mmCIF file of C-alpha atoms in Angstrom:
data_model
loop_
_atom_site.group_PDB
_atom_site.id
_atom_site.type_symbol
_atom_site.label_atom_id
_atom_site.label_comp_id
_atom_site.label_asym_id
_atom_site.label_seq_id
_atom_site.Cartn_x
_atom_site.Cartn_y
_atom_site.Cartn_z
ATOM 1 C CA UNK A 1 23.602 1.876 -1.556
ATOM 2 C CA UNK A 2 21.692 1.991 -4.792
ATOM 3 C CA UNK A 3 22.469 -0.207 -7.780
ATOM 4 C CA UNK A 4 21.941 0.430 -10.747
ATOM 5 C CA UNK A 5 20.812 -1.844 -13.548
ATOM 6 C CA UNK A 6 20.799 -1.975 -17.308
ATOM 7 C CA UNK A 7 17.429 -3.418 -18.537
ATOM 8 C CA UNK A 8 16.072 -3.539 -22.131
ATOM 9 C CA UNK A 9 13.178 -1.105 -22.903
ATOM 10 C CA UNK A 10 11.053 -4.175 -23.859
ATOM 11 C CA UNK A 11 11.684 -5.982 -20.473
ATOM 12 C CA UNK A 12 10.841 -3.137 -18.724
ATOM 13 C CA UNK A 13 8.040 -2.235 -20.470
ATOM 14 C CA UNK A 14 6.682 -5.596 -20.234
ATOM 15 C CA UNK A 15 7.021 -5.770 -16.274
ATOM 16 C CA UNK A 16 5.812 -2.644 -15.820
ATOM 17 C CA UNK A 17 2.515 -3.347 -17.948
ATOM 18 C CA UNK A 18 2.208 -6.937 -16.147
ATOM 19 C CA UNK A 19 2.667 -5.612 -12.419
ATOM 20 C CA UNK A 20 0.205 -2.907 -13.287
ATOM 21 C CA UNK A 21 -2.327 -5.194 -14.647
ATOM 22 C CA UNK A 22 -2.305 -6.949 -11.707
ATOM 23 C CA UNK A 23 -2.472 -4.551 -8.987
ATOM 24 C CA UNK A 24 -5.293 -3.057 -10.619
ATOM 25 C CA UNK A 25 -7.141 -6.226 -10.873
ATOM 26 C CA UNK A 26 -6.665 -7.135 -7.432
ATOM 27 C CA UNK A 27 -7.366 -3.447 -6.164
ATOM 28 C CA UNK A 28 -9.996 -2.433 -8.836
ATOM 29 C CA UNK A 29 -8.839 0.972 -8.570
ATOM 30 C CA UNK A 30 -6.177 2.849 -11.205
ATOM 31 C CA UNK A 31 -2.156 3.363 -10.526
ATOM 32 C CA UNK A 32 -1.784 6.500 -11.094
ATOM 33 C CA UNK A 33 2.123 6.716 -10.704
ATOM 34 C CA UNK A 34 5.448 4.726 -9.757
ATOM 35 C CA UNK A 35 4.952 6.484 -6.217
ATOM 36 C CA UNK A 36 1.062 4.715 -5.671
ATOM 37 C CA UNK A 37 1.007 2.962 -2.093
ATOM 38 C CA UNK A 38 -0.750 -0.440 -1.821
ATOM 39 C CA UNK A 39 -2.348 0.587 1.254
ATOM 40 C CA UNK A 40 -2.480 4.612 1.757
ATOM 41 C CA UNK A 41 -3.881 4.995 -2.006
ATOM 42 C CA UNK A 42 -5.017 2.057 -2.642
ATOM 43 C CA UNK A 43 -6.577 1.089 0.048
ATOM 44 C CA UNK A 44 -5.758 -2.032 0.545
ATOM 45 C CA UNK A 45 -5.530 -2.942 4.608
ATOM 46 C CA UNK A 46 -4.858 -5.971 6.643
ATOM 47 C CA UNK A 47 -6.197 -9.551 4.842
ATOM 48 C CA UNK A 48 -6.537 -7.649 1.620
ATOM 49 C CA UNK A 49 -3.085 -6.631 0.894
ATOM 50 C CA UNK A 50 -1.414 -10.099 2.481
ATOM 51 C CA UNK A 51 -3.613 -11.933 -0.141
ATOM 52 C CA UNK A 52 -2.945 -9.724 -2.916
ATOM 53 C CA UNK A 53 0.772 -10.281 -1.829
ATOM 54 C CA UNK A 54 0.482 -13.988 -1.798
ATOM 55 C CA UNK A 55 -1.191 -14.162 -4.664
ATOM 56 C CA UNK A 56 1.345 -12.105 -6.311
ATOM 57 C CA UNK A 57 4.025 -13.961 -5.241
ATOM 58 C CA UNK A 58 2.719 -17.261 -6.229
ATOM 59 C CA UNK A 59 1.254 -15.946 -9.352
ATOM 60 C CA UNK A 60 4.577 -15.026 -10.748
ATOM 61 C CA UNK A 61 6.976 -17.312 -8.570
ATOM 62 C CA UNK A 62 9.057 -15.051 -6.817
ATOM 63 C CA UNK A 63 11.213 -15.364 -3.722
ATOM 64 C CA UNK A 64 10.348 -13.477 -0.356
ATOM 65 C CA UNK A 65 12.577 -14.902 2.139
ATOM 66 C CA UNK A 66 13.969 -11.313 2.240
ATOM 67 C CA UNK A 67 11.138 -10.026 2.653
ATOM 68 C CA UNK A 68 9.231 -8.520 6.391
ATOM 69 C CA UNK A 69 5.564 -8.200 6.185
ATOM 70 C CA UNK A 70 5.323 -6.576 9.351
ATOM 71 C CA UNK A 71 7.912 -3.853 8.356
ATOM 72 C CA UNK A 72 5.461 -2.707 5.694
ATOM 73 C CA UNK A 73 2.139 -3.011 6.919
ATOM 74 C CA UNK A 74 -0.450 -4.010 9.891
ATOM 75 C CA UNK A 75 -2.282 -7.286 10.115
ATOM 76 C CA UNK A 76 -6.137 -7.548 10.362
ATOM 77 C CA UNK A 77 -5.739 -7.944 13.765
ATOM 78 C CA UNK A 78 -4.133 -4.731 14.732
ATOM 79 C CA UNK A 79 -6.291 -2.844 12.799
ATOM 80 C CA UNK A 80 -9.877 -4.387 13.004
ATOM 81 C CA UNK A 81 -9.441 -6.374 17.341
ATOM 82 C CA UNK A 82 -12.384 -5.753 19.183
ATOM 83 C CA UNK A 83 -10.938 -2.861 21.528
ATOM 84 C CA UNK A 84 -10.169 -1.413 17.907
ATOM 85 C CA UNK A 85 -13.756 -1.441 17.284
ATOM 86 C CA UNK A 86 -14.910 -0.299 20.411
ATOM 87 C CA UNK A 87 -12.918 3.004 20.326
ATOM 88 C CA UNK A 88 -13.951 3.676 16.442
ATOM 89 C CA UNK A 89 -17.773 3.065 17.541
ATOM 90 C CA UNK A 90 -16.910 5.466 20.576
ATOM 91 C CA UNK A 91 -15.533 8.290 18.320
ATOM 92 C CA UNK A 92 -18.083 7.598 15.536
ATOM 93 C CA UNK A 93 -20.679 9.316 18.294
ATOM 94 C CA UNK A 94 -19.226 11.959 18.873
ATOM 95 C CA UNK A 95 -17.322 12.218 15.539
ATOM 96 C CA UNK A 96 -20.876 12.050 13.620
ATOM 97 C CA UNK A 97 -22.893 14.697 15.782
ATOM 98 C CA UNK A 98 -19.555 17.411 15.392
ATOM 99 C CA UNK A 99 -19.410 16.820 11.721
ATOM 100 C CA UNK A 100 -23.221 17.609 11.443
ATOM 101 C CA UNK A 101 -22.702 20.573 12.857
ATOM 102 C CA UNK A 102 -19.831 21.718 10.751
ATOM 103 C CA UNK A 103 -22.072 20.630 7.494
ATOM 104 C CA UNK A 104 -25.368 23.045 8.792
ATOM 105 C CA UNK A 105 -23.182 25.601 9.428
ATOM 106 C CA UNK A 106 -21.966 25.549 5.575
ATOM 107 C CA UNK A 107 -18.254 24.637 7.316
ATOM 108 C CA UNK A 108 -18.321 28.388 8.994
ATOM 109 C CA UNK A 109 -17.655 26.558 12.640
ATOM 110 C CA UNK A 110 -14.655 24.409 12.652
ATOM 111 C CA UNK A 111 -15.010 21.604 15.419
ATOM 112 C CA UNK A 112 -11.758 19.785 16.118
ATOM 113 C CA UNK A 113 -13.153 16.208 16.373
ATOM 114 C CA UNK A 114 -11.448 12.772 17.875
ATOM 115 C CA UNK A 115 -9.151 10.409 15.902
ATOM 116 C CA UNK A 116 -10.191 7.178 14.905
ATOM 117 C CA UNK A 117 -8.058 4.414 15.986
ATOM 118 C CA UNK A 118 -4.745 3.792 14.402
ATOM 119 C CA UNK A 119 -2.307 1.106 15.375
ATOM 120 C CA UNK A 120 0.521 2.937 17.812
ATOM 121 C CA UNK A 121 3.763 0.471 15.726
ATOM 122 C CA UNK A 122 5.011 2.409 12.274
ATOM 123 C CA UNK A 123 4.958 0.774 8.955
ATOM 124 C CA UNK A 124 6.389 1.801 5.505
ATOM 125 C CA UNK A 125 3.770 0.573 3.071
ATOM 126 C CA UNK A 126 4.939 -0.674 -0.283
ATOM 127 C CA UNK A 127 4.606 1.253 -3.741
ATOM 128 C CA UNK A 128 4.142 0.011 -7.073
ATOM 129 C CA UNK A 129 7.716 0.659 -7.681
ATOM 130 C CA UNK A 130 8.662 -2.173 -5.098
ATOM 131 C CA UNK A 131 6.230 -4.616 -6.855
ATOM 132 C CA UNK A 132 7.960 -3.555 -10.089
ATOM 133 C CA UNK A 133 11.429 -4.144 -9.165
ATOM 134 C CA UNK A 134 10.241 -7.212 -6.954
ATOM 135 C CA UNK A 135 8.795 -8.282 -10.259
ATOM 136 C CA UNK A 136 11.851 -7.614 -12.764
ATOM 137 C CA UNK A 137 14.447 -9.061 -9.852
ATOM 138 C CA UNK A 138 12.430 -12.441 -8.676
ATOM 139 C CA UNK A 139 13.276 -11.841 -5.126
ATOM 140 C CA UNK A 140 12.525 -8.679 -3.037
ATOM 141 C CA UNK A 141 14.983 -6.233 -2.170
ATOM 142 C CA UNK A 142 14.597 -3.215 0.159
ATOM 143 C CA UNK A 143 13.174 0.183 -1.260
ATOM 144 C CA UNK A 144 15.861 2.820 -2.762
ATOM 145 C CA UNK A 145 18.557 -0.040 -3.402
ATOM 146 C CA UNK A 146 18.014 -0.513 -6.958
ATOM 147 C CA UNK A 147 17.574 1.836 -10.469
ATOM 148 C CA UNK A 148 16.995 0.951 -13.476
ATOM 149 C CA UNK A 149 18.453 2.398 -16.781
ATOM 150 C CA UNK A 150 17.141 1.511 -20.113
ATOM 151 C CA UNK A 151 20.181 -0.496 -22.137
ATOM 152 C CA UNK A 152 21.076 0.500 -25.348
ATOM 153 C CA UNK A 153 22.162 -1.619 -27.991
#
């Protein structure tokens, strides 16, 4: 069930800036909304985003024991293991040689071409939203069970 919060503009505005900041220090890329995923958008897989995470957390001493890494993304080993690798260079061969086609051809001949690997377990990612409200709470809590609404005097 969502909650919803009173918060002062200035609070809010002040988390919002700070959480920003960060991420796009530690992504070197630009949020472009609320709705921006750390690792869909951003781009930000396996170590990467568990640093950025830990560094976050530290950085502003907040409390994750609520809080399931593996719900919300995949580790460096699922995505990058060797068999991982061996598929991707598999598909990369004949991935490469169909896409050349396609390019000559001015993309007149459509050639349905292999997948690259993707880990077969489901994650949720994390937004900017859920570092935001992570951020303005101190301790995590699951997407969708907060809102915010600016407090007037």
């Amino acid at each position: 069930m969502e909650e919803i919060k009173q918060i002062e503009f200035s609070k809010l505005r002040h988390a919002y800036i700070t959480v920003k900041s960060f991420i796009e220090n530690e992504s070197a890329d630009d949020l472009g909304s609320l709705k921006t995923k750390i690792v869909s958008d951003l781009g930000l897989t396996g170590d990467d985003n568990y640093f950025m995470l830990t560094k976050f957390i530290d950085k502003f001493e907040l409390e994750y024991s609520d809080f399931e890494y593996d719900k919300h993304f995949h580790s460096e080993t699922e995505l990058y293991d060797s068999s991982a690798a061996l598929y991707n260079l598999l598909v990369v061969s004949v991935w490469l040689p169909l896409k050349t086609i396609e390019l000559l051809t001015l993309n007149m001949v459509h050639i349905p071409k292999p997948a690259f690997y993707q880990p077969a377990r489901q994650v949720s990612d994390m937004t900017f939203r859920d570092l935001l409200t992570w951020y303005i709470e101190g301790k995590y809590i699951p997407e969708g069970n907060v809102k915010y609404a600016i407090k007037l005097h």
